[in-house]
Amino acid sequence: MKLVEPKLPPPLEPEFRPAVLANRAFLAEVEASGQGVPLVIALERGGGQITRYDTRVFAPGTPGAEDNYDYVSRLIKILLWARGGRRVVVGGPAEIGQQMQQAFAPGGEYEFDAKFMGGVYEQPFTVECSPAEEAP
């Protein structure tokens, strides 16, 4: 993701780049491309409680789509640590859902997060794929 310098850099940490600015820049690029598609990230906690986050990403195969992985994986990680969850449903392009399944699987980039959340909820952590319109 492209890190964006804030208009007023903090004096004690001038190299700090807030994640929210990178998020806004990514979404602005998606919108400007005219190639955006919906993406839903639904997290299920205990008792069947579901929290949902709707966003947009580049359609697979279009310019900019190579940035989807970083955007979606970091967004899921942030949502897991902020909201919690034992099951993640990635509603949108199958390619992105499959990438997230691999990223949060044993040996994947986010294996630690998956193991931790599975331990918190005392159930296996899973990532599922669905079309955006079918996501919970």
mmCIF file of C-alpha atoms in Angstrom:
data_model
loop_
_atom_site.group_PDB
_atom_site.id
_atom_site.type_symbol
_atom_site.label_atom_id
_atom_site.label_comp_id
_atom_site.label_asym_id
_atom_site.label_seq_id
_atom_site.Cartn_x
_atom_site.Cartn_y
_atom_site.Cartn_z
ATOM 1 C CA MET A 1 0.000 0.000 0.000
ATOM 2 C CA LYS A 2 1.131 3.487 -0.700
ATOM 3 C CA LEU A 3 1.947 5.306 2.504
ATOM 4 C CA VAL A 4 0.777 8.902 2.517
ATOM 5 C CA GLU A 5 2.535 11.687 4.374
ATOM 6 C CA PRO A 6 0.167 13.612 6.652
ATOM 7 C CA LYS A 7 -0.243 17.351 6.061
ATOM 8 C CA LEU A 8 1.026 17.986 9.579
ATOM 9 C CA PRO A 9 3.725 15.423 10.417
ATOM 10 C CA PRO A 10 3.960 14.691 14.130
ATOM 11 C CA PRO A 11 7.103 16.373 15.493
ATOM 12 C CA LEU A 12 8.169 13.412 17.622
ATOM 13 C CA GLU A 13 7.723 10.895 14.802
ATOM 14 C CA PRO A 14 8.077 12.734 11.473
ATOM 15 C CA GLU A 15 8.191 9.469 9.461
ATOM 16 C CA PHE A 16 4.783 8.311 10.809
ATOM 17 C CA ARG A 17 2.261 7.474 8.088
ATOM 18 C CA PRO A 18 -1.295 6.854 9.375
ATOM 19 C CA ALA A 19 -3.024 3.778 7.959
ATOM 20 C CA VAL A 20 -6.213 5.761 7.441
ATOM 21 C CA LEU A 21 -4.485 7.927 4.815
ATOM 22 C CA ALA A 22 -3.308 4.835 2.917
ATOM 23 C CA ASN A 23 -6.854 3.451 3.096
ATOM 24 C CA ARG A 24 -8.334 6.670 1.708
ATOM 25 C CA ALA A 25 -5.731 6.808 -1.072
ATOM 26 C CA PHE A 26 -6.451 3.202 -2.100
ATOM 27 C CA LEU A 27 -10.208 3.805 -2.217
ATOM 28 C CA ALA A 28 -9.690 7.010 -4.211
ATOM 29 C CA GLU A 29 -7.596 5.063 -6.761
ATOM 30 C CA VAL A 30 -10.282 2.377 -7.018
ATOM 31 C CA GLU A 31 -12.959 5.015 -7.593
ATOM 32 C CA ALA A 32 -10.877 6.925 -10.150
ATOM 33 C CA SER A 33 -10.166 3.733 -12.104
ATOM 34 C CA GLY A 34 -13.812 3.029 -12.773
ATOM 35 C CA GLN A 35 -12.893 -0.649 -12.272
ATOM 36 C CA GLY A 36 -14.007 -1.077 -8.670
ATOM 37 C CA VAL A 37 -16.102 -3.985 -7.438
ATOM 38 C CA PRO A 38 -17.796 -4.468 -4.062
ATOM 39 C CA LEU A 39 -16.068 -6.426 -1.328
ATOM 40 C CA VAL A 40 -17.630 -7.454 1.972
ATOM 41 C CA ILE A 41 -15.712 -8.656 4.998
ATOM 42 C CA ALA A 42 -17.992 -10.340 7.508
ATOM 43 C CA LEU A 43 -16.619 -11.531 10.841
ATOM 44 C CA GLU A 44 -18.516 -13.991 13.008
ATOM 45 C CA ARG A 45 -17.942 -14.021 16.741
ATOM 46 C CA GLY A 46 -19.363 -16.246 19.454
ATOM 47 C CA GLY A 47 -23.103 -16.834 19.538
ATOM 48 C CA GLY A 48 -23.387 -16.225 15.803
ATOM 49 C CA GLN A 49 -22.861 -12.458 16.096
ATOM 50 C CA ILE A 50 -21.754 -11.027 12.762
ATOM 51 C CA THR A 51 -20.114 -7.702 12.020
ATOM 52 C CA ARG A 52 -19.813 -6.543 8.430
ATOM 53 C CA TYR A 53 -17.487 -4.133 6.631
ATOM 54 C CA ASP A 54 -18.319 -3.025 3.083
ATOM 55 C CA THR A 55 -15.658 -1.587 0.791
ATOM 56 C CA ARG A 56 -14.483 -1.674 -2.830
ATOM 57 C CA VAL A 57 -11.434 -3.143 -4.548
ATOM 58 C CA PHE A 58 -10.030 -3.270 -8.076
ATOM 59 C CA ALA A 59 -11.645 -5.892 -10.276
ATOM 60 C CA PRO A 60 -9.239 -8.826 -10.787
ATOM 61 C CA GLY A 61 -7.126 -8.458 -13.908
ATOM 62 C CA THR A 62 -7.387 -4.661 -14.037
ATOM 63 C CA PRO A 63 -4.582 -2.177 -13.372
ATOM 64 C CA GLY A 64 -4.216 -1.780 -9.611
ATOM 65 C CA ALA A 65 -5.559 -5.248 -8.772
ATOM 66 C CA GLU A 66 -2.105 -6.261 -7.529
ATOM 67 C CA ASP A 67 -2.701 -3.915 -4.562
ATOM 68 C CA ASN A 68 -5.890 -5.742 -3.472
ATOM 69 C CA TYR A 69 -3.989 -8.356 -1.456
ATOM 70 C CA ASP A 70 -2.257 -5.835 0.801
ATOM 71 C CA TYR A 71 -5.407 -3.770 1.254
ATOM 72 C CA VAL A 72 -7.737 -6.685 2.045
ATOM 73 C CA SER A 73 -5.332 -8.706 4.199
ATOM 74 C CA ARG A 74 -4.448 -5.728 6.366
ATOM 75 C CA LEU A 75 -8.080 -4.702 6.601
ATOM 76 C CA ILE A 76 -9.051 -8.183 7.808
ATOM 77 C CA LYS A 77 -6.214 -8.140 10.324
ATOM 78 C CA ILE A 78 -7.292 -4.736 11.677
ATOM 79 C CA LEU A 79 -10.929 -5.828 11.881
ATOM 80 C CA LEU A 80 -10.000 -9.055 13.690
ATOM 81 C CA TRP A 81 -8.046 -7.229 16.351
ATOM 82 C CA ALA A 82 -10.643 -4.451 16.704
ATOM 83 C CA ARG A 83 -13.832 -6.538 16.561
ATOM 84 C CA GLY A 84 -12.758 -10.152 16.971
ATOM 85 C CA GLY A 85 -13.915 -13.192 15.068
ATOM 86 C CA ARG A 86 -13.535 -16.912 14.572
ATOM 87 C CA ARG A 87 -14.881 -16.994 11.012
ATOM 88 C CA VAL A 88 -14.253 -14.535 8.193
ATOM 89 C CA VAL A 89 -16.375 -14.434 5.063
ATOM 90 C CA VAL A 90 -14.782 -12.602 2.144
ATOM 91 C CA GLY A 91 -17.610 -11.618 -0.162
ATOM 92 C CA GLY A 92 -16.385 -10.539 -3.554
ATOM 93 C CA PRO A 93 -14.060 -11.820 -6.274
ATOM 94 C CA ALA A 94 -13.169 -15.482 -5.660
ATOM 95 C CA GLU A 95 -9.491 -14.741 -6.346
ATOM 96 C CA ILE A 96 -9.322 -12.407 -3.343
ATOM 97 C CA GLY A 97 -11.143 -14.842 -1.061
ATOM 98 C CA GLN A 98 -8.763 -17.640 -2.031
ATOM 99 C CA GLN A 99 -5.752 -15.414 -1.358
ATOM 100 C CA MET A 100 -7.131 -14.654 2.121
ATOM 101 C CA GLN A 101 -7.707 -18.350 2.801
ATOM 102 C CA GLN A 102 -4.037 -18.989 2.049
ATOM 103 C CA ALA A 103 -2.826 -15.959 4.016
ATOM 104 C CA PHE A 104 -4.645 -17.036 7.202
ATOM 105 C CA ALA A 105 -3.959 -20.790 6.803
ATOM 106 C CA PRO A 106 -1.230 -22.711 8.631
ATOM 107 C CA GLY A 107 2.067 -21.520 7.173
ATOM 108 C CA GLY A 108 0.438 -18.394 5.742
ATOM 109 C CA GLU A 109 1.472 -14.809 6.343
ATOM 110 C CA TYR A 110 -1.201 -14.317 9.033
ATOM 111 C CA GLU A 111 -1.061 -17.756 10.656
ATOM 112 C CA PHE A 112 -0.440 -16.186 14.081
ATOM 113 C CA ASP A 113 -3.631 -14.119 13.911
ATOM 114 C CA ALA A 114 -5.689 -17.135 12.852
ATOM 115 C CA LYS A 115 -4.297 -19.323 15.641
ATOM 116 C CA PHE A 116 -4.803 -16.595 18.213
ATOM 117 C CA MET A 117 -8.421 -15.905 17.231
ATOM 118 C CA GLY A 118 -9.159 -19.637 17.110
ATOM 119 C CA GLY A 119 -7.834 -19.892 20.665
ATOM 120 C CA VAL A 120 -9.872 -16.935 21.880
ATOM 121 C CA TYR A 121 -13.097 -18.406 20.512
ATOM 122 C CA GLU A 122 -12.093 -22.022 21.257
ATOM 123 C CA GLN A 123 -13.061 -23.036 17.715
ATOM 124 C CA PRO A 124 -11.073 -23.451 14.520
ATOM 125 C CA PHE A 125 -10.546 -20.167 12.687
ATOM 126 C CA THR A 126 -11.871 -20.232 9.126
ATOM 127 C CA VAL A 127 -11.916 -17.999 6.069
ATOM 128 C CA GLU A 128 -14.725 -18.567 3.562
ATOM 129 C CA CYS A 129 -15.441 -17.092 0.143
ATOM 130 C CA SER A 130 -18.760 -15.966 -1.292
ATOM 131 C CA PRO A 131 -20.102 -13.541 -3.855
ATOM 132 C CA ALA A 132 -20.469 -10.058 -2.336
ATOM 133 C CA GLU A 133 -24.263 -10.142 -2.562
ATOM 134 C CA GLU A 134 -24.393 -13.410 -0.574
ATOM 135 C CA ALA A 135 -22.089 -12.354 2.275
ATOM 136 C CA PRO A 136 -23.795 -12.166 5.683
#
